[in-house]
XYZ file of C-alpha atoms in Angstrom:
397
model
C -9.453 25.796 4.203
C -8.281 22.516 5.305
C -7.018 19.562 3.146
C -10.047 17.762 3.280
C -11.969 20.446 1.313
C -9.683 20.844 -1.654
C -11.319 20.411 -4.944
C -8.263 17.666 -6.272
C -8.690 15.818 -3.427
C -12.437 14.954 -4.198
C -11.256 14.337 -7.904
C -8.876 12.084 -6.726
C -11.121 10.016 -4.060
C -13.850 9.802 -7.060
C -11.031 8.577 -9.725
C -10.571 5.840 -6.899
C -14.136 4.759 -6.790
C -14.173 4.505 -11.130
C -12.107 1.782 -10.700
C -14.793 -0.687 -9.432
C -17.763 1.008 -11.618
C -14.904 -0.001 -14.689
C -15.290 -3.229 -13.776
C -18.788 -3.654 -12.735
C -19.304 -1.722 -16.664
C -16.594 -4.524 -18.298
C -18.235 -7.210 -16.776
C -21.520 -5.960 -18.345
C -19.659 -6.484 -21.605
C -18.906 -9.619 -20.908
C -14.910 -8.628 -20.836
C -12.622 -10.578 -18.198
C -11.878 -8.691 -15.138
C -9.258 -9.664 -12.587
C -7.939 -9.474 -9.123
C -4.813 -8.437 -8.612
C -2.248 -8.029 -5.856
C -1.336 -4.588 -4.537
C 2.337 -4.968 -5.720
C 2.185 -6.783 -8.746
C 3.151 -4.900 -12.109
C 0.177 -3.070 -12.592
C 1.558 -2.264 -16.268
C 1.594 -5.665 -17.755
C -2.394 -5.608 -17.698
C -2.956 -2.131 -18.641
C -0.797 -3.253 -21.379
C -3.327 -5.076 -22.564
C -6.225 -3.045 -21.560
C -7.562 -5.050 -18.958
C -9.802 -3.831 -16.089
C -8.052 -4.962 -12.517
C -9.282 -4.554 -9.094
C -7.067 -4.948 -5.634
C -9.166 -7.279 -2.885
C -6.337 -5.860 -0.622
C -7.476 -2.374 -0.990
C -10.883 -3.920 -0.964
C -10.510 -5.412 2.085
C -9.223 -2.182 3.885
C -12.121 -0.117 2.705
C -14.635 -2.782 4.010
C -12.575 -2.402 7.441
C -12.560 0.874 7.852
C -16.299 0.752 7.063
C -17.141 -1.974 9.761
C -17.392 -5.006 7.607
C -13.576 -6.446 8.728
C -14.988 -7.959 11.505
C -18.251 -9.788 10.315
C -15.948 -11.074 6.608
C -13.594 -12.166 9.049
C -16.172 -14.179 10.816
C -17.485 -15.364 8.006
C -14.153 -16.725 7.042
C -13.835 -18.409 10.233
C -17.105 -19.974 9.262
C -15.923 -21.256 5.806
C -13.152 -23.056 7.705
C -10.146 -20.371 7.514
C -8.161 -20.528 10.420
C -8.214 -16.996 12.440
C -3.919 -17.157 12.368
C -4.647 -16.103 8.659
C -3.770 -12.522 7.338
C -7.128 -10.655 7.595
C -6.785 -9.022 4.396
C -6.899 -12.501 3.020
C -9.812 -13.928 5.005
C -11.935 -10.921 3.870
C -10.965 -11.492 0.592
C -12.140 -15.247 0.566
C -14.771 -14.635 1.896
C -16.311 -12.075 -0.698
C -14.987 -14.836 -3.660
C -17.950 -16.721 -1.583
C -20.640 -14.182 -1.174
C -20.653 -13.337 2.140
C -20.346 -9.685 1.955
C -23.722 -8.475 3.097
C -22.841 -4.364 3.240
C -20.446 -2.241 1.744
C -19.048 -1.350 -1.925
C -18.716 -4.358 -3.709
C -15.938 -5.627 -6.606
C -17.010 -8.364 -9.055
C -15.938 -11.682 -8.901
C -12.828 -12.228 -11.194
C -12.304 -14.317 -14.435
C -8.217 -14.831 -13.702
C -5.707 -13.765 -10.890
C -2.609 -11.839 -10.898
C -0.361 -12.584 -8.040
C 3.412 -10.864 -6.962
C 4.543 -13.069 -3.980
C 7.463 -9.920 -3.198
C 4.886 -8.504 -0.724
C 4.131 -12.087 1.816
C 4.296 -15.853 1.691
C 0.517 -15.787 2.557
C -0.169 -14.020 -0.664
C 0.622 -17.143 -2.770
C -1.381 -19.525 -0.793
C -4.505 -16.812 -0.963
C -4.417 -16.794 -4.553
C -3.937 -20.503 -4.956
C -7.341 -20.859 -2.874
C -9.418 -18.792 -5.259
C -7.918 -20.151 -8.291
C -9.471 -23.617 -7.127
C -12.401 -22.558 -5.656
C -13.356 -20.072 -8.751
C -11.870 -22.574 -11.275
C -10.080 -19.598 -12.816
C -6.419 -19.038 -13.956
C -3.415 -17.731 -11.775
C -0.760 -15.869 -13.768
C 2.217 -15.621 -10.782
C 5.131 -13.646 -10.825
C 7.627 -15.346 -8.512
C 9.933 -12.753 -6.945
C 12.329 -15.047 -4.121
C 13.512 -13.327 -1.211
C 17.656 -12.493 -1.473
C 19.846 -11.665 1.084
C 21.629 -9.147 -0.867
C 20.574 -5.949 -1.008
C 20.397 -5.326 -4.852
C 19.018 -8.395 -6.819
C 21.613 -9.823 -9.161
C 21.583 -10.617 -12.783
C 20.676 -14.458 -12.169
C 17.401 -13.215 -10.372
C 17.278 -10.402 -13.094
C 16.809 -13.054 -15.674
C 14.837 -15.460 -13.975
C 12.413 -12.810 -13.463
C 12.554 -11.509 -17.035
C 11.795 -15.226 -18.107
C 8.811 -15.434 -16.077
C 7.977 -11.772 -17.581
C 7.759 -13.608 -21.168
C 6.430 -16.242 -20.395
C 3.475 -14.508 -18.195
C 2.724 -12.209 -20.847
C 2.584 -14.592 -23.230
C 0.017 -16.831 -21.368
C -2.019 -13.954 -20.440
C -2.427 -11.754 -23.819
C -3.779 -15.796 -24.891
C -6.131 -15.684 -22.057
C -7.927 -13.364 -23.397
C -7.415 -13.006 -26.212
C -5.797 -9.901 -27.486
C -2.283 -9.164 -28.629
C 0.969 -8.302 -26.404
C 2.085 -5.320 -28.247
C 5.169 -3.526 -26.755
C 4.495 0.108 -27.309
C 1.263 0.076 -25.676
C 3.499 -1.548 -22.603
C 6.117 1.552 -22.854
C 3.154 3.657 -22.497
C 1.761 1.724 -19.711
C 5.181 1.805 -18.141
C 5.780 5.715 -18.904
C 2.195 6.638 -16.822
C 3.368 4.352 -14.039
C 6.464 6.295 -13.865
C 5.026 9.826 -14.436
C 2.795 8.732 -11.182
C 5.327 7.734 -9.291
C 6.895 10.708 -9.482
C 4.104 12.700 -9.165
C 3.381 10.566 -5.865
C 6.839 11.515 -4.157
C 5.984 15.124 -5.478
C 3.438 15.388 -2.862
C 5.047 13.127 -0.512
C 7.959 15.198 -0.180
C 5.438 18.403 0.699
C 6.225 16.704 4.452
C 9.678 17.378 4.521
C 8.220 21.032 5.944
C 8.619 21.302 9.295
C 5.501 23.956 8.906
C 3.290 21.796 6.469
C -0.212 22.223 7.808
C -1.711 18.545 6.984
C -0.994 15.118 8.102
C 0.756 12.824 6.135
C -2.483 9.658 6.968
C -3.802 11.655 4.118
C -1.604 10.205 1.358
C -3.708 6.382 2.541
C -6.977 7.702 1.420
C -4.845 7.846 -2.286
C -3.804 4.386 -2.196
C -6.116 2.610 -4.249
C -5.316 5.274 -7.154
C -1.590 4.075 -7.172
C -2.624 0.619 -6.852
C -5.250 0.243 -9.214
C -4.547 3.290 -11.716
C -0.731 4.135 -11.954
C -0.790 3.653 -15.485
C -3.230 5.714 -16.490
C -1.838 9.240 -17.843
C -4.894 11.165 -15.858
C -3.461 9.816 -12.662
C -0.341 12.195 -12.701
C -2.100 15.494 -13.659
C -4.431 14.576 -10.227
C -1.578 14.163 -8.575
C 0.332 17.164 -9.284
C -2.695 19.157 -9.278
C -3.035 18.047 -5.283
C 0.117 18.801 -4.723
C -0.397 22.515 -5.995
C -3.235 23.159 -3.857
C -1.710 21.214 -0.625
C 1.131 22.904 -0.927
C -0.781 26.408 -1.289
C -2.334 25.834 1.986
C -1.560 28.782 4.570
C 1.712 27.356 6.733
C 1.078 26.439 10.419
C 2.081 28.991 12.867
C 4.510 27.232 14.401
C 6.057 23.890 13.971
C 3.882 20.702 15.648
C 4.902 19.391 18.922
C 6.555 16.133 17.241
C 6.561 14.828 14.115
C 6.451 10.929 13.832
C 7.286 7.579 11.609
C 4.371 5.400 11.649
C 5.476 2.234 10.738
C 3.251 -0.771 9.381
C -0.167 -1.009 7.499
C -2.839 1.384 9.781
C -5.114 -0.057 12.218
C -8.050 0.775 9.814
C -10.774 -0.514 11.786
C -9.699 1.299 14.759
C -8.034 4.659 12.958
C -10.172 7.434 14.411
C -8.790 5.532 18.018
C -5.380 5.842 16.935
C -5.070 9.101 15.695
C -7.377 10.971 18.117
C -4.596 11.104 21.130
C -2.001 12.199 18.177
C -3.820 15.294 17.182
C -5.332 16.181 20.320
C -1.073 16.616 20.922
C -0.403 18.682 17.872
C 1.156 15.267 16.402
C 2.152 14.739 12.993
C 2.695 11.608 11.129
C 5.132 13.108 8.047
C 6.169 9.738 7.206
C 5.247 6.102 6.939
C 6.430 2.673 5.183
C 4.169 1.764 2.858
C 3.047 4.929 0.605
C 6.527 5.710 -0.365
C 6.816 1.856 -1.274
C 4.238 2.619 -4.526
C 7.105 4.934 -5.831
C 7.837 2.520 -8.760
C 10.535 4.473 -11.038
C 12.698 2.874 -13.431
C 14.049 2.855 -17.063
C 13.690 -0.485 -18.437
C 11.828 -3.815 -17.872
C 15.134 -4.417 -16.201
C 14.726 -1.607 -14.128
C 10.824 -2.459 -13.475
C 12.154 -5.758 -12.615
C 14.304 -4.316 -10.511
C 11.993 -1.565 -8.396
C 9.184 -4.357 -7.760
C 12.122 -6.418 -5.687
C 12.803 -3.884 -3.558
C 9.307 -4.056 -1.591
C 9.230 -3.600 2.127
C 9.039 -7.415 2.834
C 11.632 -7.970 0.501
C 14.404 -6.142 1.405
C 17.093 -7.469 3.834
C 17.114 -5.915 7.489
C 20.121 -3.656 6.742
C 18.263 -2.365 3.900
C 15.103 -1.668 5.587
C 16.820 0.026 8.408
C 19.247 2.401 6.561
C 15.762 3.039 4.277
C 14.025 3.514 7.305
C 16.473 6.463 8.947
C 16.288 7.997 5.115
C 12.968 8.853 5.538
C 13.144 9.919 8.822
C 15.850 12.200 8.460
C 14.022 13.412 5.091
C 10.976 14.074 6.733
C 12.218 15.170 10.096
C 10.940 12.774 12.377
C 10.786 13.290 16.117
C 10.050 9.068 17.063
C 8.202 6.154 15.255
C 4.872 4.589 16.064
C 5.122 0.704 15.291
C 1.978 -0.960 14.650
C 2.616 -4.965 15.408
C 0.037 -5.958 12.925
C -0.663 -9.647 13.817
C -1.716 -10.163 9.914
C 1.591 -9.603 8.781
C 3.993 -11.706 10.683
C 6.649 -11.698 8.198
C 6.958 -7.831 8.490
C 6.334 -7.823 12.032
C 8.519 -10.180 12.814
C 11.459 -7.788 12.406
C 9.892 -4.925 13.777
C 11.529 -5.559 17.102
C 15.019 -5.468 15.727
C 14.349 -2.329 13.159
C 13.074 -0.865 16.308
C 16.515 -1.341 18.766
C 18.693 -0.247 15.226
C 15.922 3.130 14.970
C 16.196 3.782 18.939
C 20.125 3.631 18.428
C 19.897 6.281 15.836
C 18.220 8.448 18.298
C 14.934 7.986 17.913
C 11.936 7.497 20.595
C 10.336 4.261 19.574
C 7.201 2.693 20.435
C 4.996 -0.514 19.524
C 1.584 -1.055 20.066
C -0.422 -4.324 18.839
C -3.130 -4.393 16.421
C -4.625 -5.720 13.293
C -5.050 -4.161 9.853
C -8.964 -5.082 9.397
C -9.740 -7.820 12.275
C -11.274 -5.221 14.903
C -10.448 -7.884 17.852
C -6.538 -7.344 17.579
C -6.359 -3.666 19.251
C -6.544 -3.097 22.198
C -7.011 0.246 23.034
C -5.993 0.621 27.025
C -2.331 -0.784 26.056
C -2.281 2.097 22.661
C -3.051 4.689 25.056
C -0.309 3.474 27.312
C 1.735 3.060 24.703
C 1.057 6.948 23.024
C 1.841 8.558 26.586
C 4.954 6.754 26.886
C 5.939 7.733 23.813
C 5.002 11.397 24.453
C 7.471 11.540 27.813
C 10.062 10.133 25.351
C 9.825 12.596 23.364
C 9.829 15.224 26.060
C 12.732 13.394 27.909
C 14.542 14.031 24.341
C 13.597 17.754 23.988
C 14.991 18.217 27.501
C 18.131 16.540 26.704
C 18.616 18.355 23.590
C 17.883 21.811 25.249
């Protein structure tokens, strides 16, 4: 039996799809429904029982399934400029109906927008909340240059927190009450956990599944960390991936992929992997949904220290962590022209990762525009990577 037919991981992929029949059912009932960003705190609405959906997770689903391409036309067509992130430009152009195939979110009543992921995010939001004539409740997170944020950020942030809440429980109408926000906050935490639970399953140099599998889980993080069912599915994954009959032997290198996956191209990119016997036990982004804290101090705190928003000494030393953790062989970088800010220091990560000992290796792409890969230079790029790692093995021997 692989991964792929376990019985959690079907109860997981359908407690992903609820979240958009949740909405579809609250706006039925003429409740407010709202789009959120992936990294904003998802436990100040579930605090107050609101129904949220992710366009970014949206927007890599539609990719994966085809659509990137034609919603990023159709953006084009509305007058966004191609430079834009493409996670963006699908997501304004569903707020204008142009999504013609695919699953479908409903339009939202109010936005909730964390900058701490890109600068692009803010100007995204600000778009919709004109065009939709609808409220934008933004939590302003600045970028710092020190590796910890400091009290004076602390309490700006915990200001906004107040003042957010406030504004929002008035939006619609139902009362901020704090213990329903401890329990919010306690599920978030109990999935977080539960997330680097099965995470850490990599660190086996014999584990018989590959780590891409912890994407298809994404939108559960995003969407539903709050809710106490999400755990239990987690841990009960984590039981049957990690009851799966060990490979044989250990696989012929085990590697990093850095950046947001090439979704509209991902069968591309992996095929050349796996027809080597190569694993990816480790990646950037689904260890960054690990939320754990305390405190609203401490949730301040955790949703700082996202990957855009750490300083490049932090994301290096964070980066040879969980390589070391997960024993990593070399690191695939995916130059995702979306996300300039994060692949605009990919270069440098990659000569501080290479002097660590690591093979490393960059190929350019896009995370939902299909005309950013190209797939000659990936294949180029895979093979050298592969006499790297040879090269190393020899050295080593």
């Amino acid at each position: 039996m692989d991964s792929f037919s376990l019985p959690a991981r079907q109860k997981l992929l359908d407690f992903g799809a609820e979240s958009s029949r949740l909405a579809w059912a609250a706006k039925d009932r003429g409740e407010p429904v709202g789009w959120m960003s992936t990294k904003f705190p998802a436990e100040i609405p579930a605090a107050l029982g609101l129904v949220t959906c992710c366009p970014e997770s949206q927007a890599a689903a539609l990719a994966s399934a085809g659509q990137g391409g034609p919603l990023c036309g159709a953006a084009d067509g509305l007058g966004f400029c191609a430079d834009l992130c493409s996670y963006s430009r699908i997501g304004l152009a569903l707020a204008a109906g142009c999504q013609e195939d695919g699953p479908r979110i409903p339009l939202p009543d109010f936005l909730l927008c964390c900058n701490n992921i890109c600068c692009n995010m803010l100007q995204w939001y600000q778009n919709l909340a004109r065009t939709l004539d609808i409220p934008l409740f933004l939590l302003d997170i600045p970028y710092t240059a020190q590796d910890e944020p400091d009290g004076e950020l602390i309490g700006y942030l915990r200001a906004q927190f107040s003042t957010l809440t406030r504004r929002l429980s008035a939006f619609v109408g139902r009362p901020w009450q704090e213990e329903a926000f401890s329990r919010a906050c306690r599920g978030a935490v109990d999935s977080a956990l539960a997330w680097q639970e099965v995470g850490d399953l990599l660190k086996d140099p014999l584990c018989p599944w590959d780590g891409m599998e912890l994407f298809d889980y994404m939108p559960v993080l995003v969407s539903r960390r709050c809710d106490p069912r999400t755990a239990g599915l987690l841990r009960e994954l984590g039981r049957e991936l990690a009851a799966l009959p060990r490979a044989e032997r250990p696989a012929r290198a085990r590697l990093m992929l850095e950046g947001t996956p090439c979704w509209p191209h991902l069968r591309q990119v992996l095929a050349p992997l796996r027809q080597a016997n190569i694993r990816i036990t480790a990646d950037t982004i689904t260890p960054s949904l690990g939320f754990v804290y305390q405190d609203l101090d401490g949730l301040l705190r955790a949703y700082c220290g996202t990957i855009n928003g750490s300083t490049l000494a932090k994301g290096l030393a964070d980066r040879a962590r969980l390589c070391r953790e997960r024993g990593v062989d070399g690191i695939l970088m995916h130059l995702n022209r979306s996300c300039r800010p994060w692949s605009g220091v990919l270069p440098q990560l990659g000569r501080g990762l290479a002097g660590e000992g690591w093979a490393v290796v960059s190929f350019d792409g896009d995370q939902a525009d299909p005309g950013g890969f190209a797939g000659a230079q990936y294949a180029t790029r895979v093979q050298g990577l592969l006499e790297m790692l040879e090269k190393g093995k020899e050295a080593g021997a």
